[in-house]
Each structure stands twice: as structure tokens, then as C-alpha cells.
XYZ file of C-alpha atoms in Angstrom:
459
model
C 15.965 -27.492 10.327
C 12.957 -25.834 8.832
C 9.661 -27.481 9.257
C 9.013 -29.033 5.504
C 5.085 -28.602 4.120
C 3.279 -29.960 1.259
C 4.360 -27.636 -1.533
C 8.010 -28.058 -0.637
C 7.586 -31.600 -1.598
C 5.563 -30.141 -5.166
C 8.116 -28.199 -5.484
C 11.061 -31.090 -4.957
C 8.791 -33.184 -7.371
C 8.667 -30.948 -10.528
C 10.646 -29.063 -13.471
C 7.944 -27.533 -15.317
C 6.194 -24.562 -13.827
C 3.559 -22.566 -15.363
C 2.831 -18.865 -13.995
C -0.046 -17.307 -14.377
C 0.527 -13.390 -14.512
C 4.107 -14.184 -14.517
C 5.033 -10.063 -15.177
C 3.307 -8.786 -12.006
C 5.703 -7.248 -9.751
C 4.774 -9.959 -6.986
C 5.601 -13.070 -9.609
C 8.316 -11.696 -11.669
C 10.749 -12.317 -8.620
C 9.762 -15.621 -8.328
C 10.356 -16.581 -12.224
C 13.617 -15.149 -11.695
C 14.346 -17.284 -8.719
C 13.009 -20.272 -9.993
C 14.762 -19.700 -13.767
C 18.025 -19.749 -12.068
C 17.358 -23.155 -10.005
C 16.833 -24.810 -12.997
C 13.034 -25.333 -13.607
C 11.691 -24.933 -16.678
C 9.176 -21.975 -16.761
C 6.395 -20.659 -19.157
C 3.718 -17.933 -18.201
C 1.278 -15.538 -19.380
C -0.103 -12.009 -18.774
C -2.557 -9.696 -20.254
C -0.220 -6.751 -20.451
C 2.690 -5.848 -21.409
C 5.645 -4.110 -18.779
C 9.059 -3.751 -17.503
C 8.755 -7.064 -15.479
C 7.457 -9.010 -18.011
C 10.252 -7.830 -20.665
C 12.467 -8.934 -17.626
C 11.356 -12.385 -17.745
C 11.420 -12.598 -21.360
C 14.773 -11.411 -21.221
C 15.761 -14.483 -19.257
C 14.480 -16.547 -22.270
C 11.020 -17.721 -20.647
C 8.601 -18.333 -23.175
C 5.288 -15.959 -22.699
C 2.309 -15.949 -23.483
C 0.163 -13.037 -24.096
C -3.271 -13.305 -22.832
C -4.891 -16.506 -20.837
C -5.443 -19.787 -22.856
C -5.993 -22.940 -21.669
C -3.744 -24.308 -24.234
C -0.739 -22.330 -22.224
C -0.923 -24.738 -19.406
C 0.326 -28.126 -21.910
C 3.315 -29.596 -20.348
C 3.118 -28.100 -17.207
C 3.569 -29.941 -13.849
C 2.506 -27.286 -11.505
C 0.771 -24.000 -12.268
C 1.513 -21.219 -10.194
C -0.972 -17.995 -9.878
C -1.226 -15.043 -7.892
C -4.155 -14.086 -5.379
C -5.563 -11.378 -8.161
C -6.482 -14.245 -10.908
C -10.037 -15.580 -10.825
C -11.187 -19.322 -9.935
C -12.725 -18.850 -13.685
C -9.206 -18.013 -15.377
C -9.024 -20.236 -18.264
C -5.808 -21.305 -17.202
C -7.078 -22.471 -13.897
C -9.608 -24.515 -14.954
C -7.929 -26.513 -17.563
C -5.386 -27.113 -14.807
C -7.877 -28.362 -12.570
C -9.949 -30.339 -15.517
C -5.934 -32.052 -16.476
C -5.011 -33.045 -12.682
C -2.404 -30.717 -12.675
C -1.295 -29.256 -9.040
C -1.873 -25.478 -8.544
C -0.065 -23.214 -6.424
C -0.757 -19.440 -4.967
C 1.899 -17.297 -5.458
C 2.291 -16.832 -1.462
C 2.779 -20.653 -0.826
C 5.478 -20.619 -3.873
C 7.329 -17.938 -1.894
C 6.756 -19.839 1.625
C 8.472 -22.852 -0.232
C 11.388 -20.913 -1.741
C 12.486 -19.330 1.694
C 12.964 -22.793 3.061
C 15.971 -23.617 0.379
C 18.007 -20.423 1.671
C 19.347 -20.676 5.377
C 19.742 -17.307 6.170
C 15.999 -15.610 5.250
C 15.548 -12.182 6.537
C 11.783 -11.129 6.776
C 11.193 -7.913 6.610
C 7.576 -7.116 8.337
C 5.966 -4.141 9.752
C 2.533 -2.144 8.813
C 4.892 0.672 7.619
C 8.292 0.700 5.603
C 8.574 -2.775 4.551
C 9.555 -2.156 0.841
C 11.537 0.636 1.782
C 14.189 -1.469 4.221
C 13.819 -4.383 2.403
C 14.920 -2.211 -0.497
C 18.085 -0.536 1.472
C 18.975 -4.290 2.708
C 19.609 -5.534 -0.481
C 20.658 -2.304 -2.042
C 23.374 -2.189 0.686
C 24.675 -5.939 -0.227
C 24.234 -6.185 -3.684
C 26.938 -3.460 -3.613
C 28.865 -5.006 -0.955
C 28.777 -7.871 -3.022
C 27.035 -10.603 -0.644
C 25.039 -11.778 -3.518
C 21.513 -11.964 -2.001
C 18.445 -13.231 -3.277
C 15.678 -10.805 -2.948
C 11.978 -10.554 -3.316
C 10.622 -6.760 -2.452
C 7.160 -5.469 -3.171
C 8.349 -2.283 -4.969
C 10.770 -1.262 -8.042
C 14.602 -1.550 -6.490
C 16.232 1.287 -9.102
C 19.948 -0.340 -8.382
C 18.622 -3.689 -9.934
C 15.674 -2.293 -12.134
C 13.322 -5.067 -10.800
C 11.593 -6.164 -7.646
C 13.724 -8.794 -6.993
C 16.860 -10.924 -7.902
C 18.386 -13.806 -7.937
C 21.571 -14.554 -6.149
C 24.255 -17.060 -5.354
C 24.659 -16.481 -1.351
C 22.456 -18.196 1.077
C 20.938 -14.782 1.973
C 17.535 -14.105 0.918
C 15.625 -10.585 1.465
C 11.623 -11.398 1.890
C 9.382 -8.511 2.437
C 6.959 -10.172 4.438
C 3.156 -8.974 4.412
C 0.817 -9.350 6.802
C -2.225 -8.671 4.831
C -4.346 -12.238 5.321
C -1.376 -13.462 7.337
C 0.374 -13.952 4.189
C 3.753 -13.755 6.278
C 2.846 -16.836 7.778
C 3.556 -19.020 5.078
C 7.233 -18.017 5.451
C 9.572 -19.009 6.862
C 12.294 -16.456 8.541
C 15.362 -17.552 10.069
C 15.982 -13.435 10.820
C 12.847 -11.200 11.281
C 12.803 -7.278 10.940
C 10.038 -6.253 12.730
C 9.355 -1.850 11.581
C 5.867 -1.268 13.589
C 2.688 -2.272 14.085
C -0.222 -0.132 13.697
C -3.813 -0.099 12.690
C -4.344 -1.395 9.502
C -6.114 -4.320 7.579
C -8.315 -4.546 10.749
C -11.441 -5.747 7.881
C -9.740 -8.946 8.545
C -7.677 -8.556 11.901
C -11.197 -7.375 13.820
C -8.657 -6.061 16.726
C -5.491 -4.907 17.439
C -4.702 -7.867 20.095
C -5.220 -9.970 16.711
C -2.908 -7.994 14.984
C -0.333 -7.985 17.576
C -0.206 -11.979 18.167
C -0.178 -12.683 13.912
C 3.375 -10.236 14.393
C 4.291 -12.328 17.407
C 3.541 -15.389 15.424
C 5.632 -14.193 12.457
C 8.695 -13.365 14.498
C 8.500 -16.631 16.693
C 9.294 -18.605 13.408
C 12.979 -17.205 13.405
C 15.395 -16.923 15.450
C 16.739 -13.694 15.374
C 14.858 -10.505 15.330
C 15.870 -6.570 15.067
C 13.133 -4.545 16.362
C 11.857 -1.308 16.792
C 12.301 -0.440 20.321
C 10.218 2.703 20.038
C 7.458 1.161 19.178
C 4.884 -0.248 21.969
C 2.889 -2.914 20.240
C 6.255 -3.703 18.546
C 7.285 -4.903 22.111
C 3.924 -6.386 23.190
C 4.934 -8.849 20.013
C 8.102 -9.475 20.835
C 6.637 -10.331 25.351
C 7.179 -13.967 24.038
C 10.358 -14.371 21.999
C 12.595 -16.965 22.872
C 15.041 -15.886 20.656
C 18.112 -13.177 19.589
C 16.930 -9.775 19.219
C 18.695 -6.339 18.121
C 16.991 -2.957 18.713
C 16.669 0.026 17.092
C 15.214 3.192 17.435
C 15.313 6.945 18.088
C 16.095 6.140 21.780
C 19.483 5.763 22.875
C 18.234 2.649 25.420
C 18.263 0.772 22.185
C 21.133 -1.057 20.638
C 21.460 1.039 17.089
C 20.686 4.900 17.363
C 21.189 7.950 15.704
C 22.627 11.027 17.171
C 23.230 14.597 15.640
C 20.252 14.174 13.019
C 20.287 17.116 10.429
C 18.128 17.896 7.635
C 19.925 18.454 4.366
C 18.804 19.191 0.823
C 17.617 15.479 -0.403
C 17.264 13.988 3.257
C 18.769 13.682 6.524
C 21.921 12.890 7.987
C 22.784 10.984 10.724
C 25.499 9.471 13.192
C 24.957 6.183 13.860
C 25.643 4.677 17.491
C 25.802 0.967 18.729
C 25.603 1.131 22.306
C 27.496 4.027 23.085
C 30.010 3.588 20.368
C 30.066 6.118 17.203
C 30.026 4.005 14.188
C 29.596 6.309 11.232
C 27.699 9.258 9.905
C 24.769 8.397 7.176
C 23.555 10.936 4.563
C 20.030 9.976 3.171
C 18.700 10.794 -0.327
C 15.353 9.648 0.909
C 13.199 12.320 2.518
C 11.419 12.493 6.108
C 12.570 12.151 9.450
C 11.182 8.172 9.058
C 13.586 6.966 6.783
C 16.258 7.386 9.357
C 14.404 4.635 11.122
C 14.385 2.554 8.058
C 17.809 3.555 7.527
C 18.872 2.447 11.187
C 17.091 -1.042 10.706
C 18.828 -1.908 7.492
C 22.148 -0.941 9.032
C 21.832 -2.932 11.897
C 20.926 -5.861 10.190
C 23.622 -5.202 7.367
C 26.436 -4.606 10.140
C 25.620 -7.513 12.179
C 25.772 -9.693 8.538
C 29.259 -8.307 8.648
C 29.148 -5.097 6.167
C 31.285 -2.403 7.799
C 30.083 0.896 8.967
C 31.119 3.168 6.281
C 30.338 0.493 3.442
C 27.149 0.782 4.766
C 26.628 4.541 4.715
C 28.373 4.490 1.301
C 25.782 2.442 -0.175
C 23.075 4.436 2.156
C 24.015 7.509 0.064
C 23.169 6.457 -3.425
C 20.069 5.020 -2.092
C 17.324 7.258 -4.045
C 14.067 5.544 -2.741
C 12.230 2.303 -3.549
C 9.924 3.094 -6.974
C 6.713 4.544 -5.537
C 7.992 5.365 -2.189
C 8.750 9.271 -2.399
C 9.698 9.055 -6.176
C 10.593 12.058 -8.177
C 9.361 12.056 -11.517
C 11.023 15.343 -12.626
C 10.729 18.953 -12.670
C 7.631 20.795 -15.511
C 6.919 24.517 -15.983
C 8.277 25.204 -12.816
C 6.709 22.570 -10.556
C 8.208 19.164 -8.974
C 6.244 16.058 -9.407
C 6.676 12.948 -6.885
C 4.751 9.625 -6.836
C 4.421 7.924 -3.369
C 2.612 4.652 -2.288
C 1.247 6.164 1.395
C -2.295 4.471 2.080
C -2.589 4.655 5.458
C -2.818 8.149 7.787
C 0.407 7.233 9.419
C 2.072 7.036 5.816
C 0.762 10.149 4.542
C 1.697 11.990 7.645
C 4.775 10.730 7.353
C 5.415 11.863 3.020
C 3.561 15.170 3.823
C 5.908 16.130 6.829
C 8.473 15.089 4.782
C 7.641 16.989 1.483
C 6.683 20.251 3.885
C 10.950 20.240 5.035
C 11.608 20.383 1.723
C 12.700 23.794 -0.368
C 9.287 23.719 -1.993
C 6.732 27.044 -1.761
C 4.023 24.819 -1.665
C 2.811 20.781 -1.345
C -0.248 19.913 -3.184
C -1.263 15.979 -2.893
C -3.318 14.082 -5.347
C -5.028 11.383 -2.970
C -6.258 8.003 -3.878
C -8.428 6.710 -0.762
C -7.985 3.031 -1.472
C -10.850 0.605 0.139
C -13.650 1.530 1.437
C -13.444 -0.271 4.949
C -10.215 1.727 5.617
C -11.240 4.972 4.538
C -14.344 4.630 6.649
C -12.643 3.101 9.971
C -9.654 5.715 9.521
C -11.752 8.898 8.116
C -10.833 11.289 10.567
C -6.889 10.032 10.908
C -6.986 10.707 7.095
C -8.495 14.475 7.141
C -5.615 15.170 9.660
C -2.875 13.810 7.722
C -4.504 15.456 4.707
C -4.539 18.544 6.189
C -0.737 18.920 6.359
C -0.549 19.805 2.288
C -1.160 22.728 1.208
C -3.791 21.647 -1.551
C -5.775 18.239 -1.590
C -7.298 16.647 -4.875
C -9.153 13.745 -4.327
C -10.309 10.782 -6.658
C -12.890 8.706 -6.045
C -12.598 5.644 -3.585
C -10.931 2.613 -5.055
C -12.561 -0.180 -3.888
C -10.311 -2.597 -4.878
C -12.079 -5.758 -3.727
C -14.822 -4.281 -1.800
C -18.380 -3.368 -1.928
C -19.160 0.354 -0.489
C -21.561 -0.874 2.439
C -19.862 1.834 4.532
C -21.771 4.928 2.547
C -18.227 6.593 2.602
C -17.043 8.851 -0.209
C -14.068 10.936 -0.843
C -16.700 14.339 -0.698
C -16.853 13.252 3.262
C -12.971 13.488 3.334
C -13.468 16.762 0.787
C -15.769 18.722 3.149
C -13.599 18.419 6.218
C -10.873 20.012 4.294
C -9.972 23.815 3.765
C -8.654 23.854 0.106
C -9.726 20.500 -1.813
C -11.755 19.088 -4.217
C -12.471 15.786 -5.691
C -11.919 15.037 -9.076
C -12.613 11.463 -11.196
C -10.857 10.559 -13.711
C -7.266 10.576 -14.639
C -6.858 12.615 -17.315
C -9.239 15.314 -15.855
C -7.006 15.551 -13.041
C -3.707 15.664 -15.315
C -5.303 18.404 -16.944
C -6.132 19.942 -13.733
C -2.889 19.841 -12.272
C -1.009 21.375 -15.911
C -3.618 24.271 -15.810
C -3.332 25.054 -11.705
C 0.486 24.208 -10.834
C 2.686 27.217 -9.965
C 6.230 27.549 -10.281
C 8.082 26.320 -6.871
C 4.892 23.595 -5.791
C 5.702 19.857 -5.203
C 2.637 18.049 -6.698
C 3.007 14.057 -5.449
C -0.030 12.007 -6.497
C -0.630 9.347 -3.512
C -2.169 6.135 -2.910
C -2.227 2.146 -2.809
C -4.062 1.822 -6.127
C -3.335 3.064 -9.443
C -3.198 6.636 -8.857
C 0.652 6.753 -10.499
C -1.277 6.165 -13.634
C -2.343 10.163 -13.316
C 1.589 11.114 -12.458
C 2.555 9.288 -16.056
C -0.481 11.182 -17.813
C 1.014 14.627 -16.289
C 4.417 13.504 -17.227
C 3.636 12.565 -21.174
C 1.228 15.538 -22.084
C 4.132 17.882 -20.558
C 6.366 16.241 -22.415
C 4.238 16.117 -25.433
C 3.964 19.848 -25.242
């Protein structure tokens, strides 16, 4: 029996909910779930987007722009962490005595409405594995509900409202957000040195992951990862390991590199199950696929059906997403923003059949760039050519005295270019036949890729 919190009582008591920023990638799937459960929704947003169109197509009334009148009639106002405290709708809700709830608390309340919540956590791979599990379950008619941190091409959305008791939930450790959730099953992929501006020490970070998995009764975990094993030290439930080593319950054999990604045999405790052909590049995706495979196989999907489903999985949005071939060069986009992720993506790129690899990297947050400067430099050295944007500070002020030039001066073929239009023009002028160009970062660098596509298509 899941322990109910204050937000659960609010959700049970209301029927009319207003969502500020309803077109956001994190808010849209929650709107879809609430709508499927019969809530009367309204929402507001400043920008048209694909998720917003999806929300509107459900028949949900959406106001463009934020106005205090938008909350009229609402019994609850939900907002994302990106909404400022002086937002007129939040201010109006406070003045009218309407309860407000941050998005992560609403997601937590929704996880307590499902009997089998699969919480996918880890420093790297959360979106990919959440997407893979959802992709497999949808194709095999398991009707899951899902909330994912990236676009899943199969459903053309960040989430879906299904009719079963299964909910796949990407569970992010940033500022301990995932501790709002109530997972029945946890999937722990890895633990790496990220968000230390909040956690301060690796022990604190490991402890948070330990708290998360201990909320579940079943944990799938990466048996090759030392810090993951440390987080599971005091886990009292059932645990299932996956990894490259044969000591794991699920492991791969006969790994071979193909045109679109790796293929491998899946073994469970020494027994051959099936062969998997991935269309998602990179050796790290072998591990991601194993994690998804183990979860879905133990949910009752056959090994062959999982293999067939994974063959059609081409990645989540912004996870080595190919955008097209233009004037002889290929353009892709990737969300990698930590050195480990950059290394994995660029190593995967170098394994493919291209003459050279260019990365356009946007460093994200001053604290991460300063703390991991040397690691960023080593990871970016894998590319043949590096283009850096100025650092995107996001919520931070640059008290670290760090700049992209500090990275560039330690790289042999790097340049810093300010402005996405300027980057697009530079790439169009300099990209050569057989070159792979990847825009990369956790901010809005994807806009540079979109500008390149738009300019070349107009030509």
C-alpha cells in the first residue's frame, strides 16, 4: 500500500485543473494522463509547439499568454519549476486562495494511482531506456502510461495515457525530484558525478539514489557499475542485474558493430534467449537495450517480440537523432551534456562510416563546465573538429570565471562562435562531403540544427 501525501488528497478532491506552461515537454504528458482520468483541464503557454498542438487536439482549452483571468474556475493550478513566482496566474491563484502544485508533486501523486510504476533512474540513459521500455510495451499491446524526458517517435510525444496498471516514469535525480515519486519497480542505470552543485559530494548523490530504489520492491540494476552496487547495499527487495559481465543475470554475447548500431545475443543466466539488432548507434545502447529487455521480459513480453520491437526503435528525440543528409554531409542532434555522455556519443559516431566528425557543443551551466573542465576537453578531443557556443548559464551566474574559450584553447581544432545563425552559416560554408555534424548539449543548441536544415532546404 502506497503512503499518500498531501497532494494526493488535493488531487482526489478537485476536478478542474489549470496548468501553466501546459505545452512544455514535462507538462504535456501529465495533461494527457489527467484528461484520460476525467479531469476538466485548461492551460496556458507562450509558444506554439508540437506538444501544445497535441494538448489542443484532446479538446483542452489553451490560452496563449499568461493572464490572471486564465485561472478563473480552477480548483487547482499546476506549474513547472521554470515558471517564475511573479507569474500573473500564480499570483492570481494565491490571491483567490486556489491551491497550487509544482509539476513534480503532481507527477508523484499520479504515480500513486498505478499499481506497477517503473521508475527509470541514473545519471545517463534515463530517457533512452524509458523510451525503449515504452516502445516495447506499446508495440506489444501492454497499454502502458508513460512520462518520458524526450520525444518517442512511435507515439510522437513525451508521454502516453494507457489503460493498464503499468506506468513508465523517467525519474530525474536533479534536486532530488525523483523522491517525490512512488515507484514499485526501479531501474538504476548508473551513477556519475553530476549535479554536484546541489549534492556537494558523491556520497550524498549515491545516498539519494539509494533512497529512490528503496521506495521500490523490485530493482533492475547495472551490475557493472560500482556506485550503483554501493547504492544497493541496503536494498531489501528483489533485485535483477544486467550488464556486460557474465556475472549479471542478463548479459550480451557476440557483440558486433553494424551499419545502424550494434547487434548482440541476449543471455539470461547462461541461457540464450534471442539476438537483438539495434538501430540506435553506440555501445552504451547495448547496455540500455539490456536494461529495457530485462524489464519487459520479466513483465511477460517474449524475447522474440522484444527483439522485433527494439529493431524498430531509432532512438528518442535528441538522442543521436539523425536530421538528414545535406550537400554531402549528415546532420544529427544529441542531448549529451556531461563528459561521459559526450564520450559515448562521439565514440559511437566515430564507429560509423563517416570521413570525419564535427561536434557543435553548447556547454550547459557554469558550475558543471568549471567542475568537469578537463573531462569535457578529453571527451571533445574524440571529434575531428569542435565548434563551441558560449556557455548557457541557465539558472546560474558565472561566479566561476569559466568560458568556452577555456575549453577551446586546450583543443587542437576548436573555435568559439556566438549566435546560432552564425554557426549555421559557418557549417554550411565549411562542411565537407562524408562529414557527420552533430549539435550537442542540454540547452537549446538544437535550434542551430533547425536553422541549418531550414537554410539548406530553402536553397
